[in-house]
PDB file of C-alpha atoms in Angstrom:
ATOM      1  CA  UNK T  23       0.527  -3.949  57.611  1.00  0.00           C
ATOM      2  CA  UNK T  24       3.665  -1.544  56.694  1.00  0.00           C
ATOM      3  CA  UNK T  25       5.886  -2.454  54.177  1.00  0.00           C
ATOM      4  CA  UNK T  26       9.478  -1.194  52.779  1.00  0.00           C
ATOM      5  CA  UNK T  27      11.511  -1.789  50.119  1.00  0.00           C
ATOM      6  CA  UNK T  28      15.322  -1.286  50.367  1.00  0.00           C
ATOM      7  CA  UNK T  29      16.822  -0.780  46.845  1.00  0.00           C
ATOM      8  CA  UNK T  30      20.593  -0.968  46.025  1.00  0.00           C
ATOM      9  CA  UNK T  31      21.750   0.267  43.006  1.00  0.00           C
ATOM     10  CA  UNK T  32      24.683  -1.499  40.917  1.00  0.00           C
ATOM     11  CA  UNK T  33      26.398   0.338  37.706  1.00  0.00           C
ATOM     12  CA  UNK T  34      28.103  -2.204  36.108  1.00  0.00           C
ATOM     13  CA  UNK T  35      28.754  -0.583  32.606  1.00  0.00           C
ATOM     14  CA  UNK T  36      31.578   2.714  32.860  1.00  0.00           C
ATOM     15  CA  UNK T  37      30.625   4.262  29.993  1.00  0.00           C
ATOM     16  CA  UNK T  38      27.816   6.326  31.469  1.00  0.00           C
ATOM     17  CA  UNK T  39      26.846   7.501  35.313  1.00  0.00           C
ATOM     18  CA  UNK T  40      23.159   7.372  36.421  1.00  0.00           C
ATOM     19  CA  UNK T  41      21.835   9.381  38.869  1.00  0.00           C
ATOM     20  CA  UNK T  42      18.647   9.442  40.386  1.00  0.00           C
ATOM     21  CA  UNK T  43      16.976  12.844  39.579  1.00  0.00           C
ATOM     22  CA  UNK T  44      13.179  12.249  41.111  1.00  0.00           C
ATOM     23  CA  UNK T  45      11.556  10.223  43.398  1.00  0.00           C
ATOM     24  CA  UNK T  46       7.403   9.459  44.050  1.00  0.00           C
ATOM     25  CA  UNK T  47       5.148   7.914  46.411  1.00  0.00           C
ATOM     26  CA  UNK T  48       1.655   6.559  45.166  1.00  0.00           C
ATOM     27  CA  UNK T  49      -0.250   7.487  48.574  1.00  0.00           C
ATOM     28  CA  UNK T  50      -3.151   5.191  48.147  1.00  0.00           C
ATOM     29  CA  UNK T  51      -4.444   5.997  51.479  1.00  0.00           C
ATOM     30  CA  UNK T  52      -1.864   4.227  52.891  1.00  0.00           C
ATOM     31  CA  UNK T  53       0.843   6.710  52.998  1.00  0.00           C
ATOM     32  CA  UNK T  54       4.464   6.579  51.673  1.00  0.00           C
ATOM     33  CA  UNK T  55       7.748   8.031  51.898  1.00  0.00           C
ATOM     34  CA  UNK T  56      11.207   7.722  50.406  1.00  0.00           C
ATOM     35  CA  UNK T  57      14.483   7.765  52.545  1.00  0.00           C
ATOM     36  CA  UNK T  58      18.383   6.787  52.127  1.00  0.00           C
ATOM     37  CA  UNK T  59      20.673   5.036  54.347  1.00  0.00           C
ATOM     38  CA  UNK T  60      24.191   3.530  53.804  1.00  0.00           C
ATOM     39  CA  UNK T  61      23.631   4.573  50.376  1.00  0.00           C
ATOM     40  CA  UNK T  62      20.668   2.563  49.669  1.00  0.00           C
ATOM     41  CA  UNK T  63      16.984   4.072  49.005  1.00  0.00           C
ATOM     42  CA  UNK T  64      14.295   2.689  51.237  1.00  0.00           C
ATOM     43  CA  UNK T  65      10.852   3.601  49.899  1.00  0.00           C
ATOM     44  CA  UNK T  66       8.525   3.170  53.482  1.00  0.00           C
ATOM     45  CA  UNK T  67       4.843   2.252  52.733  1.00  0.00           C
ATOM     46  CA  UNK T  68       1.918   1.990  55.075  1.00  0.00           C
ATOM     47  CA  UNK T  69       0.051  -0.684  53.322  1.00  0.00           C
ATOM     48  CA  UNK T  70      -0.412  -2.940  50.218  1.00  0.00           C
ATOM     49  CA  UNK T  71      -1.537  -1.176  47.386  1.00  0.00           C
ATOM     50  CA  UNK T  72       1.206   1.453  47.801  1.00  0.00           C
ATOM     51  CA  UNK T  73       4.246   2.348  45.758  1.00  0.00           C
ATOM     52  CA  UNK T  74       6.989   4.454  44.324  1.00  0.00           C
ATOM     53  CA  UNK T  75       9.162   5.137  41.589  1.00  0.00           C
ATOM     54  CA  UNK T  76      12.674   6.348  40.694  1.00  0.00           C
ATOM     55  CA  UNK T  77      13.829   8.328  37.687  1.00  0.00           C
ATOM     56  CA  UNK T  78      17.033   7.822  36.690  1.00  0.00           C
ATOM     57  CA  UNK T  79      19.132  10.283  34.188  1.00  0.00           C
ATOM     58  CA  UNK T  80      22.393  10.503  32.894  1.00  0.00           C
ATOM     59  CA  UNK T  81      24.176  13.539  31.771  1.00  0.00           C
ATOM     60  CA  UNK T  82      26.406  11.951  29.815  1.00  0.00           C
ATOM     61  CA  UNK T  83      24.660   9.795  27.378  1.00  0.00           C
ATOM     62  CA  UNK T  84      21.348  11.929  27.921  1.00  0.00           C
ATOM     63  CA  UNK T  85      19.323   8.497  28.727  1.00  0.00           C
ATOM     64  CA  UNK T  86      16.717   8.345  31.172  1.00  0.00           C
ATOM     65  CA  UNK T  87      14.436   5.125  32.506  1.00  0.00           C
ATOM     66  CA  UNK T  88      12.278   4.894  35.815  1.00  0.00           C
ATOM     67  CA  UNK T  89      12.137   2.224  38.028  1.00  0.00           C
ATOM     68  CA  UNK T  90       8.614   1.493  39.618  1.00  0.00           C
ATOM     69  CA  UNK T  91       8.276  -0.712  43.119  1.00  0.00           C
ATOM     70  CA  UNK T  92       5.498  -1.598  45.420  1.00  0.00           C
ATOM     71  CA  UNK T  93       3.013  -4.061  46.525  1.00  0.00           C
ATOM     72  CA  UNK T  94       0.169  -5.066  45.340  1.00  0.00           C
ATOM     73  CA  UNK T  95      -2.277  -7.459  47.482  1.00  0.00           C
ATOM     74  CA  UNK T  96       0.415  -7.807  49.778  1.00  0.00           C
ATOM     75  CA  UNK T  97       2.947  -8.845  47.389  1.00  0.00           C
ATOM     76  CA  UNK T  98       6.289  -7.241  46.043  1.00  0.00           C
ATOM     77  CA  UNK T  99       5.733  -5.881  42.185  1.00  0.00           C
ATOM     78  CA  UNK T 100       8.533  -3.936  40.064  1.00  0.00           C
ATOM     79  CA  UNK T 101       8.549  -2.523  36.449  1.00  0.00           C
ATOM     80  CA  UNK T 102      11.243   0.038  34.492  1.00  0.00           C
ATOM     81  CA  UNK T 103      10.044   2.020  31.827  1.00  0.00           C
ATOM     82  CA  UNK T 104      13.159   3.025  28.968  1.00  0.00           C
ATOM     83  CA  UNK T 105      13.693   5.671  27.037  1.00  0.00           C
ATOM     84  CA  UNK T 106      11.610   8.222  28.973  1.00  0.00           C
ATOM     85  CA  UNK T 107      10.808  11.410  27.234  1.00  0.00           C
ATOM     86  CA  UNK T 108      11.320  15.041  28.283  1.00  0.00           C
ATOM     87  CA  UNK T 109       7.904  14.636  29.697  1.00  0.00           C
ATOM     88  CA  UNK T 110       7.700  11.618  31.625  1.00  0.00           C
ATOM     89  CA  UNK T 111       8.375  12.160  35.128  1.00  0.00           C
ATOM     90  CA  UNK T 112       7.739  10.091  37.670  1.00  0.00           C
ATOM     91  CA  UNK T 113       4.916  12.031  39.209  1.00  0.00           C
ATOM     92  CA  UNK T 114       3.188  11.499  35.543  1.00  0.00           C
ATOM     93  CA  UNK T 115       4.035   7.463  35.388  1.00  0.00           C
ATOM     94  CA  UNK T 116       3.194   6.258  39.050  1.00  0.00           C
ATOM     95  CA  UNK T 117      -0.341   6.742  38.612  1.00  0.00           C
ATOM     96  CA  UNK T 118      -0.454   4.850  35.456  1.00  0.00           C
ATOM     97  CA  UNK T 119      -0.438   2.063  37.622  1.00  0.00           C
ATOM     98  CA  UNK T 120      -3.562   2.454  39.094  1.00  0.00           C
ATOM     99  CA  UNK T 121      -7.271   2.365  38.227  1.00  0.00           C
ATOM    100  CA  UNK T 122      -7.042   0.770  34.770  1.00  0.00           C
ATOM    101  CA  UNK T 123      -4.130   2.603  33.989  1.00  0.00           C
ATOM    102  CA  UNK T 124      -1.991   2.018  31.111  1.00  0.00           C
ATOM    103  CA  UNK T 125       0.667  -0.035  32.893  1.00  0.00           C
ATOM    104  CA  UNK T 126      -1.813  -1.418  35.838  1.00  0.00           C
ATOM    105  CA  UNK T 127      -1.249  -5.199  34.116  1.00  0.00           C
ATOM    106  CA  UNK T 128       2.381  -4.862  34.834  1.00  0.00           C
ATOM    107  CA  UNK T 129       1.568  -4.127  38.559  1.00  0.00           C
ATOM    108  CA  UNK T 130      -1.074  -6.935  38.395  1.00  0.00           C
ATOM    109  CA  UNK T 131       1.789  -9.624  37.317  1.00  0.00           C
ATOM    110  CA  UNK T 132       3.294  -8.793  40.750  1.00  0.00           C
ATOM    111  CA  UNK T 133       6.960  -9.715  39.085  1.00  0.00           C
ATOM    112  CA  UNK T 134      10.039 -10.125  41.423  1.00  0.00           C
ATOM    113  CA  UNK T 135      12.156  -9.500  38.625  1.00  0.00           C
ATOM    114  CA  UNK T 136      12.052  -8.034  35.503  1.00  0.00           C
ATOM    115  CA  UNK T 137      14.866  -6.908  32.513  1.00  0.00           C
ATOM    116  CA  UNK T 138      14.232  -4.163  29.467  1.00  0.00           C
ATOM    117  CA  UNK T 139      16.910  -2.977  27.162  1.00  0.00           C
ATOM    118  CA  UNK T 140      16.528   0.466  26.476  1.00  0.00           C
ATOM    119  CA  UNK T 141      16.871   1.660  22.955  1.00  0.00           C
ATOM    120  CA  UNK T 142      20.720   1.890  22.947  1.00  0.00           C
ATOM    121  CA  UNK T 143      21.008  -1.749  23.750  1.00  0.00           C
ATOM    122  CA  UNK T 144      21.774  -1.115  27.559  1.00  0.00           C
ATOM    123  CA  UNK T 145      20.540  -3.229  29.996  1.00  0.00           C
ATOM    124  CA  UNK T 146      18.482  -2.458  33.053  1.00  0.00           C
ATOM    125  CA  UNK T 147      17.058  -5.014  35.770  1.00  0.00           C
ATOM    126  CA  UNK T 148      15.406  -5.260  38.971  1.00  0.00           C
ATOM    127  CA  UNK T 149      15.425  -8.212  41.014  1.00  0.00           C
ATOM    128  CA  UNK T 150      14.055  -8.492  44.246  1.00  0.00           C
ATOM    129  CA  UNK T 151      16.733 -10.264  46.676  1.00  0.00           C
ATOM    130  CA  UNK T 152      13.645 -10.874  49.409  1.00  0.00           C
ATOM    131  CA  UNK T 153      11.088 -11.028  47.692  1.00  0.00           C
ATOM    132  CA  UNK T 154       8.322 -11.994  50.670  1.00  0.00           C
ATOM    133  CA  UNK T 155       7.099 -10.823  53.995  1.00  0.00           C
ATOM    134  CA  UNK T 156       7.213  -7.064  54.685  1.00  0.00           C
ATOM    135  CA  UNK T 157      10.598  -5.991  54.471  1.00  0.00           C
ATOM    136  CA  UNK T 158      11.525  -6.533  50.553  1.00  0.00           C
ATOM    137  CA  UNK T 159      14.611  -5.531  49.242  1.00  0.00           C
ATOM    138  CA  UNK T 160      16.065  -5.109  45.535  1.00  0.00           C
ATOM    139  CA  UNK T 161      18.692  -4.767  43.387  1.00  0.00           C
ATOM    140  CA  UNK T 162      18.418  -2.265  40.588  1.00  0.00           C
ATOM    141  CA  UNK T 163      21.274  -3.061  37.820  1.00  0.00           C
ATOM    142  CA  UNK T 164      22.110  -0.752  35.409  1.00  0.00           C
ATOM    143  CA  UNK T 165      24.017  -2.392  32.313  1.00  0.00           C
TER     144      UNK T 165
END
């Protein structure tokens, strides 16, 4: 069964712009792809076990995070990671969900929504507004 995730994006704090700066797909032999419409970002999945991620970055505070979404027997999961070094892209993180990776449990806890502060005290969230079936959607809110 295909699967997608629609993911709206909501800055709510002015004192810094986020843009996203990378986007992956975890092709678990299911294929994957990322596209945007009516300025939301709709990752496209062929099966469970599939995902992708987001890196965020802004310019003028010089934070960074990534935002991680898929499903895992055949239900929604999400995780951020904060605070992202120079070195941690997105094509380096997806995979740590995977085959006993280092951040497999957080795929495992299948969340539908899930908060971290990053080091500066700013918020970030995602929270899955349909959270069942095979067309998910999500709100990613950046404090």
């Amino acid at each position: 069964m295909s699967y997608s995730i629609t993911a709206r994006i909501y800055q709510t704090n002015p004192n810094a712009f986020f843009q996203v700066v990378e986007k992956t797909v975890w092709n678990y032999a299911n294929g994957g792809n990322w596209t945007e419409a009516n300025g939301q970002h709709i990752l496209s999945m062929g099966g469970s076990g599939t995902s992708g991620t987001m890196r965020f970055s802004s310019s003028d505070t010089g934070e960074s995070f990534l935002v991680a979404l898929g499903v895992h027997n055949y239900k929604r999961w999400g995780d951020i990671v904060a605070d992202l070094k120079n070195d941690q892209t997105g094509i380096i993180i997806n995979p740590e969900y995977y085959k006993a990776g280092k951040r497999a449990t957080q795929r495992e806890r299948q969340l539908s929504q899930f908060t971290v502060k990053n080091s500066k005290g700013r918020p970030l969230t995602v929270n899955f507004t349909d959270a069942d079936g095979k067309d998910l959607a999500c709100d990613i809110i950046i404090g």
